[in-house]
CSV table of C-alpha atoms in Angstrom, one decimal:
chain,number,residue,atom,x,y,z
G,105,MET,CA,36.6,216.3,136.7
G,106,ARG,CA,33.5,217.0,139.0
G,107,GLN,CA,35.2,215.1,142.0
G,108,SER,CA,38.2,217.6,141.9
G,109,TRP,CA,36.5,220.6,141.5
G,110,SER,CA,34.2,219.6,144.5
G,111,PHE,CA,37.5,218.9,146.4
G,112,ALA,CA,38.8,222.2,145.4
G,113,SER,CA,35.8,224.0,146.2
G,114,MET,CA,35.5,222.3,149.7
G,115,ARG,CA,39.2,223.1,150.6
G,116,LYS,CA,38.5,226.7,149.7
G,117,PHE,CA,35.6,227.1,151.9
G,118,ILE,CA,37.2,225.5,154.7
G,119,VAL,CA,39.9,227.9,154.7
G,120,SER,CA,37.6,230.8,154.3
G,121,ILE,CA,35.5,229.7,157.3
G,122,ALA,CA,38.5,229.1,159.2
G,123,TRP,CA,39.9,232.6,158.5
G,124,PHE,CA,36.7,233.8,159.2
G,125,ALA,CA,36.3,232.1,162.6
G,126,THR,CA,40.1,233.3,163.7
G,127,CYS,CA,38.9,236.9,162.9
G,128,SER,CA,35.7,236.8,164.9
G,129,SER,CA,37.1,235.1,168.1
G,130,SER,CA,39.6,237.8,168.8
G,131,ALA,CA,39.7,241.5,168.9
G,132,GLN,CA,43.4,241.0,167.2
G,133,VAL,CA,44.5,239.1,164.0
G,134,THR,CA,47.8,237.1,164.2
G,135,THR,CA,50.1,237.2,161.2
G,136,GLU,CA,51.6,233.9,162.5
G,137,ARG,CA,51.6,230.9,160.4
G,138,ARG,CA,47.8,229.5,160.9
G,139,CYS,CA,47.4,225.3,161.4
G,140,MET,CA,44.4,223.5,161.9
G,141,PHE,CA,44.3,222.2,165.3
G,142,LEU,CA,43.4,219.0,166.7
G,143,ALA,CA,44.5,216.6,169.6
G,144,SER,CA,43.7,214.2,172.4
G,145,PRO,CA,43.2,215.5,175.7
G,146,GLN,CA,46.7,213.8,176.6
G,147,ASN,CA,48.4,215.7,174.2
G,148,THR,CA,46.5,219.1,174.4
G,149,ASP,CA,48.9,221.1,176.7
G,150,LEU,CA,52.1,220.1,174.7
G,151,THR,CA,50.8,221.0,171.2
G,152,GLN,CA,49.3,224.3,172.9
G,153,SER,CA,52.5,225.1,174.0
G,154,ALA,CA,53.3,225.6,170.2
G,155,GLY,CA,50.9,228.6,169.7
G,156,ASN,CA,47.6,229.9,170.8
G,157,VAL,CA,44.8,228.1,169.7
G,158,SER,CA,41.4,229.6,168.7
G,159,GLY,CA,39.0,227.1,168.4
G,160,PHE,CA,40.3,224.6,166.0
G,161,VAL,CA,42.8,227.3,164.4
G,162,GLN,CA,46.5,227.4,166.3
G,163,HIS,CA,48.4,230.5,165.3
G,164,CYS,CA,52.1,229.1,165.6
G,165,ALA,CA,54.5,230.8,168.2
G,166,ARG,CA,58.1,229.9,166.9
G,167,THR,CA,57.7,227.9,163.7
G,168,ASP,CA,56.3,228.5,160.3
G,169,CYS,CA,55.4,224.9,160.4
G,170,CYS,CA,52.0,223.0,160.5
G,171,MET,CA,52.0,219.3,160.9
G,172,GLY,CA,49.8,216.5,160.7
G,173,HIS,CA,49.8,213.0,162.0
G,174,PHE,CA,47.5,210.1,160.1
G,175,ARG,CA,46.5,206.9,160.8
G,176,LEU,CA,46.5,204.7,157.7
G,177,GLU,CA,43.6,201.9,157.9
G,178,GLY,CA,42.5,200.1,154.7
G,179,GLY,CA,44.3,202.4,152.7
G,180,LYS,CA,42.7,205.6,154.2
G,181,LEU,CA,43.7,208.2,156.2
G,182,THR,CA,42.5,209.5,159.7
G,183,PRO,CA,44.0,212.7,161.5
G,184,VAL,CA,44.8,212.2,165.0
G,185,LEU,CA,47.2,215.2,165.7
G,186,LEU,CA,47.0,218.4,164.2
G,187,GLY,CA,48.7,221.6,164.8
G,188,CYS,CA,51.5,224.0,164.8
G,189,SER,CA,55.0,221.7,164.3
G,190,ILE,CA,56.2,220.9,168.0
G,191,MET,CA,59.4,218.9,167.0
G,192,GLN,CA,60.2,220.4,163.7
G,193,ASP,CA,61.0,223.3,162.5
G,194,TYR,CA,62.4,222.5,158.7
G,195,CYS,CA,59.5,222.3,156.5
G,196,PRO,CA,60.4,223.3,152.7
G,197,ASN,CA,57.0,222.2,151.1
G,198,ARG,CA,54.0,224.2,151.1
G,199,THR,CA,52.0,221.1,150.8
G,200,CYS,CA,51.7,218.1,153.7
G,201,TYR,CA,53.8,215.6,152.2
G,202,ALA,CA,54.6,212.6,154.1
G,203,SER,CA,57.9,212.4,155.8
G,204,THR,CA,57.4,209.5,158.1
G,205,HIS,CA,55.8,206.5,157.6
G,206,GLN,CA,55.9,204.0,160.3
G,207,GLN,CA,53.3,200.9,159.6
G,208,ASN,CA,49.5,202.4,160.4
G,209,PHE,CA,51.2,206.0,161.4
G,210,ILE,CA,51.9,208.8,158.8
G,211,GLY,CA,53.3,212.1,159.4
G,212,CYS,CA,54.1,215.1,157.5
G,213,VAL,CA,55.1,219.3,157.9
G,214,CYS,CA,54.4,221.8,155.5
G,215,ASN,CA,54.9,225.9,155.4
G,216,SER,CA,51.3,227.3,154.2
G,217,ASP,CA,48.2,228.3,156.3
G,218,PHE,CA,45.6,225.1,156.8
G,219,CYS,CA,48.0,222.8,154.6
G,220,ASN,CA,48.0,220.2,157.3
G,221,THR,CA,44.3,219.4,156.5
G,222,ASN,CA,45.7,217.5,153.3
G,223,ILE,CA,48.5,215.0,152.8
G,224,THR,CA,49.7,213.7,149.9
G,225,SER,CA,52.5,211.0,149.8
G,226,ASN,CA,54.3,208.3,147.9
G,227,TRP,CA,53.8,204.7,149.6
G,228,PRO,CA,52.7,201.1,148.6
G,229,SER,CA,49.0,200.2,148.3
G,230,LYS,CA,48.1,196.9,148.1
G,231,ARG,CA,44.9,198.1,146.5
G,232,THR,CA,46.6,199.7,143.6
G,233,GLU,CA,49.3,196.8,143.4
G,234,ASN,CA,46.6,194.1,142.9
G,235,LYS,CA,44.7,196.3,140.2
G,236,GLN,CA,47.1,197.9,138.0
G,237,PRO,CA,51.2,197.3,137.1
G,238,GLU,CA,53.9,198.9,138.9
G,239,ASN,CA,54.4,201.9,136.0
G,240,SER,CA,50.5,202.3,135.5
G,241,SER,CA,48.9,206.0,136.0
G,242,ASP,CA,48.1,207.4,139.1
G,243,THR,CA,44.4,208.2,140.1
G,244,THR,CA,43.4,210.1,143.3
G,245,ASP,CA,41.2,208.8,146.3
G,246,VAL,CA,40.6,211.3,149.2
G,247,LEU,CA,41.7,212.1,152.4
G,248,SER,CA,41.7,215.1,154.7
G,249,ALA,CA,40.0,216.1,158.1
G,250,VAL,CA,38.0,219.2,157.4
G,251,ILE,CA,37.0,221.1,160.3
G,252,ILE,CA,34.1,223.8,159.9
G,253,ILE,CA,34.3,226.7,162.5
G,254,ILE,CA,31.3,228.9,163.1
G,255,PRO,CA,31.8,231.1,166.2
G,256,ALA,CA,28.8,232.5,167.9
G,257,GLY,CA,29.8,233.7,171.3
G,258,ALA,CA,31.1,230.6,172.9
G,259,VAL,CA,29.8,228.2,170.4
G,260,ILE,CA,31.7,226.5,168.0
G,261,LEU,CA,30.2,224.1,165.3
G,262,VAL,CA,32.7,221.3,164.3
G,263,ILE,CA,31.9,219.4,161.1
G,264,SER,CA,34.6,216.6,159.8
G,265,PHE,CA,34.8,214.6,156.7
G,266,ILE,CA,37.4,211.9,155.2
G,267,ILE,CA,39.3,212.5,151.9
G,268,ALA,CA,41.3,209.6,150.6
G,269,LEU,CA,44.5,209.6,148.2
G,270,LYS,CA,45.8,207.5,146.0
G,271,LEU,CA,48.9,206.5,146.8
G,272,LYS,CA,52.2,206.3,144.4
G,273,ILE,CA,55.2,203.7,145.0
G,274,PHE,CA,57.1,204.8,148.2
G,275,PRO,CA,60.7,206.0,147.1
G,276,LYS,CA,63.4,203.0,146.2
G,277,CYS,CA,66.0,204.3,148.6
G,278,CYS,CA,63.3,203.6,151.3
G,279,ARG,CA,61.1,200.8,150.0
G,280,PRO,CA,62.4,197.2,151.7
G,281,LYS,CA,62.6,194.4,149.2
G,282,THR,CA,60.6,192.0,151.9
G,283,PRO,CA,58.5,192.9,154.9
G,284,THR,CA,60.0,194.5,157.5
G,285,ASN,CA,59.5,196.1,160.9
G,286,ALA,CA,57.9,199.3,160.5
G,287,TYR,CA,60.7,201.4,161.8
G,288,ASP,CA,63.4,199.8,159.7
G,289,ILE,CA,61.7,201.4,156.4
G,290,LEU,CA,63.4,205.1,157.0
G,291,ASP,CA,67.1,203.7,158.0
G,292,THR,CA,68.6,203.5,154.9
G,293,CYS,CA,67.5,207.4,154.0
G,294,TYR,CA,68.9,209.9,156.6
G,295,ASN,CA,68.6,213.3,156.7
G,296,ASP,CA,71.8,215.1,156.2
G,297,LEU,CA,71.7,217.9,159.0
G,298,GLY,CA,75.5,219.3,158.3
G,299,LYS,CA,74.2,222.5,157.1
G,300,HIS,CA,71.4,223.2,159.5
G,301,LEU,CA,73.3,222.6,163.0
G,302,GLU,CA,76.2,224.3,164.7
G,303,ILE,CA,77.8,222.1,167.4
G,304,GLN,CA,79.3,224.1,170.0
G,305,LYS,CA,80.7,222.8,173.5
G,306,GLN,CA,80.9,219.1,174.7
G,307,VAL,CA,78.9,218.4,178.0
G,308,ALA,CA,78.9,214.8,178.2
G,309,CYS,CA,80.5,211.5,176.9
G,310,GLY,CA,79.3,208.3,177.2
G,311,HIS,CA,80.1,204.7,175.7
G,312,PHE,CA,78.4,204.9,172.7
G,313,ALA,CA,77.9,208.8,172.1
G,314,SER,CA,78.7,212.3,173.0
G,315,VAL,CA,76.6,215.2,173.8
G,316,TYR,CA,77.1,218.8,172.9
G,317,HIS,CA,75.1,222.0,173.1
G,318,GLY,CA,74.1,223.7,169.9
G,319,THR,CA,72.3,225.4,167.7
G,320,PHE,CA,69.9,223.7,165.1
G,321,GLN,CA,68.1,226.6,162.6
G,322,GLY,CA,68.5,228.9,165.2
G,323,LEU,CA,67.3,226.9,168.0
G,324,SER,CA,69.7,226.2,171.3
G,325,VAL,CA,69.3,222.2,171.5
G,326,ALA,CA,71.3,219.4,172.9
G,327,LEU,CA,73.1,217.4,170.2
G,328,LYS,CA,73.8,213.8,171.1
G,329,VAL,CA,76.2,212.7,168.6
G,330,PHE,CA,77.1,208.4,167.4
G,331,PRO,CA,80.3,207.8,165.4
G,332,THR,CA,79.6,205.9,162.4
G,333,ILE,CA,80.4,202.6,164.0
G,334,ARG,CA,77.7,203.0,166.4
G,335,GLN,CA,74.9,203.4,163.7
G,336,GLN,CA,73.2,200.7,165.4
G,337,GLU,CA,73.1,202.1,168.9
G,338,PHE,CA,71.9,205.6,167.1
G,339,THR,CA,68.8,203.7,165.4
G,340,LYS,CA,67.9,201.7,168.5
G,341,GLU,CA,67.7,204.9,170.7
G,342,LYS,CA,66.0,207.3,167.4
G,343,HIS,CA,63.4,204.3,167.1
G,344,VAL,CA,62.3,204.6,170.7
G,345,TYR,CA,62.1,208.6,170.7
G,346,LYS,CA,59.8,208.3,167.4
G,347,LEU,CA,57.2,205.8,168.6
G,348,PRO,CA,53.9,207.1,168.1
G,349,LEU,CA,52.4,209.2,171.0
G,350,MET,CA,55.5,209.5,172.6
G,351,MET,CA,55.2,213.0,173.3
G,352,HIS,CA,55.0,213.5,176.8
G,353,SER,CA,56.3,216.5,179.1
G,354,GLY,CA,58.1,213.9,181.5
G,355,ILE,CA,60.0,212.9,178.3
G,356,ILE,CA,62.4,215.0,176.3
G,357,ARG,CA,61.2,215.7,172.7
G,358,LEU,CA,63.5,214.8,169.6
G,359,LEU,CA,63.6,217.9,167.3
G,360,GLU,CA,65.0,215.8,164.5
G,361,ASP,CA,67.8,212.9,163.6
G,362,GLY,CA,70.2,212.3,160.8
G,363,LYS,CA,73.3,212.4,159.6
G,364,ILE,CA,76.2,214.4,160.2
G,365,ARG,CA,80.0,214.5,158.3
G,366,ASN,CA,81.5,212.1,161.0
G,367,GLY,CA,78.5,210.2,162.1
G,368,PHE,CA,74.7,210.3,162.9
G,369,VAL,CA,72.8,213.0,165.4
G,370,LEU,CA,69.8,213.0,167.4
G,371,VAL,CA,68.9,216.7,167.7
G,372,LEU,CA,67.0,216.8,171.2
G,373,GLU,CA,65.3,219.7,173.2
G,374,LEU,CA,67.6,221.4,175.4
G,375,ALA,CA,66.9,221.1,179.1
G,376,THR,CA,69.1,224.0,180.3
G,377,GLN,CA,69.3,222.7,183.9
G,378,GLY,CA,71.5,219.8,182.6
G,379,PRO,CA,71.2,216.4,184.5
G,380,LEU,CA,69.3,215.5,187.8
G,381,ASN,CA,72.7,214.4,189.6
G,382,ALA,CA,74.6,217.6,188.5
G,383,PHE,CA,71.6,219.9,189.4
G,384,LEU,CA,71.2,218.2,192.7
G,385,SER,CA,75.1,218.7,193.2
G,386,ARG,CA,75.0,222.4,193.1
G,387,THR,CA,71.2,223.2,194.3
G,388,VAL,CA,69.2,222.8,197.6
G,389,CYS,CA,65.6,222.7,197.0
G,390,ASP,CA,62.6,223.7,199.2
G,391,TRP,CA,60.0,221.5,199.5
G,392,ALA,CA,57.8,222.9,196.6
G,393,CYS,CA,60.8,222.8,194.4
G,394,THR,CA,61.4,218.9,195.4
G,395,LEU,CA,57.7,217.9,195.1
G,396,LYS,CA,57.7,219.3,191.6
G,397,LEU,CA,61.0,217.4,190.6
G,398,ALA,CA,59.6,214.3,192.2
G,399,GLN,CA,56.3,214.3,190.4
G,400,THR,CA,57.3,215.2,187.0
G,401,LEU,CA,60.2,212.3,187.5
G,402,SER,CA,57.4,209.7,188.1
G,403,GLN,CA,54.9,210.7,185.8
G,404,GLY,CA,57.4,210.7,183.0
G,405,LEU,CA,58.0,207.3,183.8
G,406,ALA,CA,54.4,206.2,184.3
G,407,TYR,CA,53.9,207.4,180.5
G,408,LEU,CA,56.9,205.6,179.4
G,409,HIS,CA,55.5,202.6,181.0
G,410,THR,CA,52.0,202.9,179.4
G,411,ASP,CA,50.9,201.4,176.6
G,412,LEU,CA,48.3,203.5,174.7
G,413,ASN,CA,45.9,202.7,172.0
G,414,MET,CA,44.5,206.1,170.7
G,415,ASN,CA,42.1,206.3,167.7
G,416,GLY,CA,43.7,203.5,166.4
G,417,VAL,CA,47.6,204.6,166.8
G,418,TYR,CA,49.2,202.3,169.3
G,419,LYS,CA,52.2,203.2,171.9
G,420,PRO,CA,53.8,200.4,173.6
G,421,ALA,CA,55.1,199.9,176.9
G,422,VAL,CA,58.6,200.7,177.3
G,423,ALA,CA,61.1,200.2,179.7
G,424,HIS,CA,63.8,202.7,180.2
G,425,CYS,CA,66.3,199.7,181.9
G,426,ASP,CA,69.1,202.5,182.6
G,427,LEU,CA,67.0,205.1,184.8
G,428,SER,CA,69.6,207.5,187.1
G,429,SER,CA,69.8,210.8,188.1
G,430,ARG,CA,72.2,211.1,184.6
G,431,ASN,CA,69.5,210.1,182.5
G,432,VAL,CA,67.1,212.4,184.2
G,433,LEU,CA,67.1,216.4,182.5
G,434,VAL,CA,66.0,219.0,184.5
G,435,ARG,CA,64.3,222.1,182.6
G,436,ALA,CA,64.4,226.0,183.3
G,437,ASN,CA,60.9,225.5,184.9
G,438,GLY,CA,62.0,223.2,187.5
G,439,SER,CA,60.6,220.0,186.1
G,440,CYS,CA,62.2,216.4,185.1
G,441,ALA,CA,62.3,214.9,181.8
G,442,LEU,CA,63.8,211.3,180.9
G,443,CYS,CA,66.6,211.0,178.2
G,444,ASP,CA,68.9,208.5,177.1
G,445,PHE,CA,66.7,205.5,175.8
G,446,GLY,CA,70.0,203.5,174.5
G,447,CYS,CA,69.5,200.7,177.3
G,448,SER,CA,65.5,200.5,176.7
G,449,THR,CA,63.1,197.8,175.9
G,450,VAL,CA,60.0,198.2,174.2
G,451,LEU,CA,57.5,195.8,175.2
G,452,GLN,CA,54.5,193.6,173.5
G,453,CYS,CA,52.0,194.1,176.2
G,454,GLN,CA,48.6,194.6,174.8
G,455,ALA,CA,49.7,195.1,171.2
G,456,PRO,CA,46.5,195.0,168.9
G,457,GLN,CA,46.2,192.1,166.7
G,458,GLY,CA,48.5,192.1,163.9
G,459,TYR,CA,50.7,195.1,164.9
G,460,SER,CA,54.3,194.7,164.3
G,461,GLY,CA,55.6,198.1,164.1
G,462,ILE,CA,57.7,197.4,167.6
G,463,ILE,CA,61.1,196.7,168.4
G,464,LYS,CA,61.9,193.8,170.8
G,465,SER,CA,65.6,194.7,171.6
G,466,THR,CA,68.0,192.9,173.4
G,467,VAL,CA,68.1,194.0,176.9
G,468,GLN,CA,71.1,196.0,178.4
G,469,MET,CA,70.8,197.0,182.3
G,470,GLY,CA,72.5,200.2,182.9
G,471,THR,CA,74.0,202.0,186.1
G,472,LEU,CA,75.3,199.7,188.9
G,473,GLN,CA,74.1,201.8,191.7
G,474,TYR,CA,70.1,201.7,190.9
G,475,MET,CA,70.1,198.0,189.4
G,476,SER,CA,67.3,196.3,191.4
G,477,PRO,CA,68.2,193.1,193.6
G,478,GLU,CA,66.8,190.7,190.8
G,479,ILE,CA,68.8,192.1,188.1
G,480,LEU,CA,71.9,192.2,190.2
G,481,GLU,CA,71.5,188.6,191.2
G,482,GLY,CA,70.7,187.8,187.8
G,483,CYS,CA,67.6,186.0,188.6
G,484,ALA,CA,65.1,188.2,186.9
G,485,ASN,CA,63.1,187.2,183.9
G,486,LEU,CA,64.0,189.5,181.1
G,487,ARG,CA,61.4,188.1,179.2
G,488,SER,CA,58.9,189.3,181.2
G,489,SER,CA,57.6,193.0,180.8
G,490,ARG,CA,56.4,193.3,184.8
G,491,PHE,CA,60.1,192.7,185.7
G,492,LEU,CA,61.2,195.1,183.7
G,493,LEU,CA,59.0,197.6,184.4
G,494,GLN,CA,59.4,197.1,188.1
G,495,ALA,CA,63.2,197.1,188.0
G,496,ASP,CA,62.3,200.7,186.6
G,497,VAL,CA,60.2,201.4,189.7
G,498,TYR,CA,63.4,200.3,192.1
G,499,SER,CA,65.4,202.8,190.2
G,500,LEU,CA,62.6,205.4,190.9
G,501,GLY,CA,62.8,204.7,194.5
G,502,LEU,CA,66.3,205.4,194.6
G,503,LEU,CA,66.0,208.6,192.6
G,504,LEU,CA,63.1,210.0,195.1
G,505,TRP,CA,65.4,209.4,197.8
G,506,GLU,CA,68.4,211.3,195.8
G,507,LEU,CA,66.3,214.1,195.3
G,508,LEU,CA,64.5,214.3,198.9
G,509,MET,CA,68.0,214.2,200.6
G,510,ARG,CA,68.6,217.7,198.8
G,511,CYS,CA,65.2,219.2,200.5
G,512,SER,CA,66.2,221.8,202.8
G,513,ASP,CA,62.3,221.9,204.6
G,514,LEU,CA,63.1,218.4,205.6
G,515,CYS,CA,66.1,219.2,207.5
G,516,LYS,CA,64.3,220.7,210.2
G,517,GLY,CA,66.9,223.3,211.0
G,518,SER,CA,70.0,220.9,210.4
G,519,PRO,CA,72.3,221.7,207.3
G,520,VAL,CA,71.5,220.3,204.2
G,521,PRO,CA,73.6,217.0,203.2
G,522,GLU,CA,75.8,217.2,200.4
G,523,HIS,CA,74.7,215.3,197.2
G,524,MET,CA,75.4,211.6,197.5
G,525,LEU,CA,74.2,208.9,195.0
G,526,PRO,CA,72.6,205.8,196.3
G,527,TYR,CA,74.6,203.8,198.6
G,528,GLU,CA,77.7,206.0,198.1
G,529,THR,CA,77.9,207.1,202.0
G,530,GLU,CA,77.8,203.1,202.9
G,531,LEU,CA,79.7,201.6,199.6
G,532,GLY,CA,81.7,204.7,198.1
G,533,ARG,CA,81.2,206.2,195.0
G,534,SER,CA,82.2,203.4,192.7
G,535,PRO,CA,80.9,200.0,194.2
G,536,THR,CA,81.9,196.7,192.8
G,537,LEU,CA,79.1,194.3,191.9
G,538,ASP,CA,80.1,192.1,194.7
G,539,HIS,CA,79.4,195.0,197.4
G,540,MET,CA,76.2,195.6,195.8
G,541,LEU,CA,74.9,191.8,196.1
G,542,THR,CA,76.6,191.8,199.4
G,543,PHE,CA,74.4,195.1,200.4
G,544,VAL,CA,71.7,194.7,198.6
G,545,VAL,CA,70.8,191.3,197.9
G,546,GLU,CA,72.1,189.4,201.0
G,547,LYS,CA,71.8,192.0,203.5
G,548,LYS,CA,68.6,193.6,202.0
G,549,ARG,CA,69.8,197.2,202.9
G,550,ARG,CA,68.7,200.1,201.1
G,551,PRO,CA,69.7,203.9,201.6
G,552,ILE,CA,69.1,205.5,205.3
G,553,ILE,CA,65.9,207.7,205.3
G,554,PRO,CA,66.4,210.2,208.0
G,555,HIS,CA,64.5,210.0,211.4
G,556,VAL,CA,63.7,213.7,211.2
G,557,TRP,CA,61.2,213.2,208.5
G,558,ALA,CA,58.9,211.7,210.8
G,559,GLY,CA,58.3,215.1,212.4
G,560,PHE,CA,56.7,216.3,209.3
G,561,SER,CA,53.2,216.4,208.2
G,562,GLN,CA,53.7,214.1,205.3
G,563,GLY,CA,56.9,212.3,206.5
G,564,SER,CA,55.6,208.9,207.0
G,565,THR,CA,53.8,209.3,203.6
G,566,LEU,CA,57.4,209.9,201.9
G,567,HIS,CA,59.1,206.7,204.0
G,568,GLU,CA,56.5,204.6,203.0
G,569,LEU,CA,56.4,205.7,199.7
G,570,LEU,CA,60.4,204.8,199.0
G,571,GLU,CA,59.7,201.6,200.9
G,572,ASP,CA,57.1,200.2,198.8
G,573,CYS,CA,59.1,201.4,195.4
G,574,TRP,CA,62.5,199.5,196.4
G,575,ASP,CA,60.9,196.8,197.8
G,576,HIS,CA,63.1,193.7,197.7
G,577,ASP,CA,60.1,191.4,196.0
G,578,ALA,CA,59.4,192.9,192.6
G,579,ASP,CA,55.7,191.9,192.8
G,580,ALA,CA,55.3,194.0,195.9
G,581,ARG,CA,56.6,197.2,194.7
G,582,LEU,CA,53.9,200.0,193.3
G,583,THR,CA,53.8,200.5,189.7
G,584,ALA,CA,54.9,204.2,188.3
G,585,GLU,CA,51.5,205.0,187.7
G,586,CYS,CA,50.8,204.4,191.5
G,587,ALA,CA,54.0,206.0,193.0
G,588,ALA,CA,53.1,209.5,190.6
G,589,ASN,CA,49.3,209.3,192.0
G,590,ARG,CA,51.0,209.2,195.5
G,591,LEU,CA,53.2,212.2,195.0
G,592,VAL,CA,50.3,213.9,193.3
G,593,SER,CA,48.3,213.6,196.4
G,594,LEU,CA,51.0,215.5,198.5
G,595,THR,CA,50.4,218.9,199.3
G,596,PRO,CA,52.9,221.9,199.2
G,597,ASP,CA,52.7,222.2,202.9
G,598,ILE,CA,55.2,220.8,204.5
G,599,ALA,CA,54.3,221.6,207.8
G,600,LEU,CA,55.6,219.8,211.4
């Protein structure tokens, strides 16, 4: 009894202190949902976009939901990301009830002020199973992250503590009978999204799914709809989007996933400018616009390729395996974001010991014009993570060439060429595999880099960057991170 009284008193104390901090730190008092805020440097920009941050309190701008992501270790939870919900706007629960459970990574959303400081859930606990029968009464451990903020001018004092929970049995429909991949746990429990979304016009149709513009709880979104017989492809792509720490400005955000009457759907952030190939077909860019497209594209790929271990939460490296200008989207602000991970492979590069929540999928290689020489020839070691990542870098080189060719400032007074896919001038818009093998593998030819680029201050750098990305030798190519760093070093000045 004393323990529960102490816990309740502490929570009241935290909320009152946080309320005092938000009132003291600003002349205006907001009425939006208030959530506890905690983010790593890599995720700060993205999480701050969901609302204004004052110390360790966030005022939600577009949602009524707080979110929390926690690391589970030894039966205890530690917060790794707190704030206003970025990817979910449907939160019927007032308390932070775990809605995702992925090995050592648990998330929740809730709809009351500062509700993300404490999480409740039902999932198997080895500790309780060893001590009690399955139908024994529940007791309570403690988990929470408490952040006490005392503003004095610009000084903020932060105090954290951990409260653990005793865990109940995970819902039967989601509980595997035997140990499985962590991402398979929720595969039999799909959210029914039919009443929450409206499908409008179709914008694309692929082998496995169709893409529509639509609305989800009043928000304009992209809806990728898979027919029922394509459940496996839906599950695979969903798993890539839902890998831990996959939140990056260079990757399209998954907002929700679930089932509808005639299939399965991924609810995705809407990039209003559409695919990069369509954008380039109708848009001539100046150097500043072109540089932003190139930088954000390369940064998104570099992040995808990176394996991260942050506060015990692990993001494996991912090879896209179908990088093309139709699988890169352009936002309204002129930045690029990667999408369509149906062919992607999740790589076990430097996984922590005992980590088993990684999907190793069968490699499917994508669009013919963007395939690297070793993939075209069939001599790539597809079990090597480096080969798969460097094949993506080859595709990146072609994409950079594709968008640089539509830059008006690089044409030096000449008409800007019409948008062309890689090798379209030499081999036509739909080359055969034999033509690609002859041109790319045997002759080692690449798209032509205009001589006029040499007349610009950064032209030689661009020329070298492309050649280092699409080098015939995979081991000689740049990494995606190195390519991104070279592009960041370029200046907005493209003077002669």
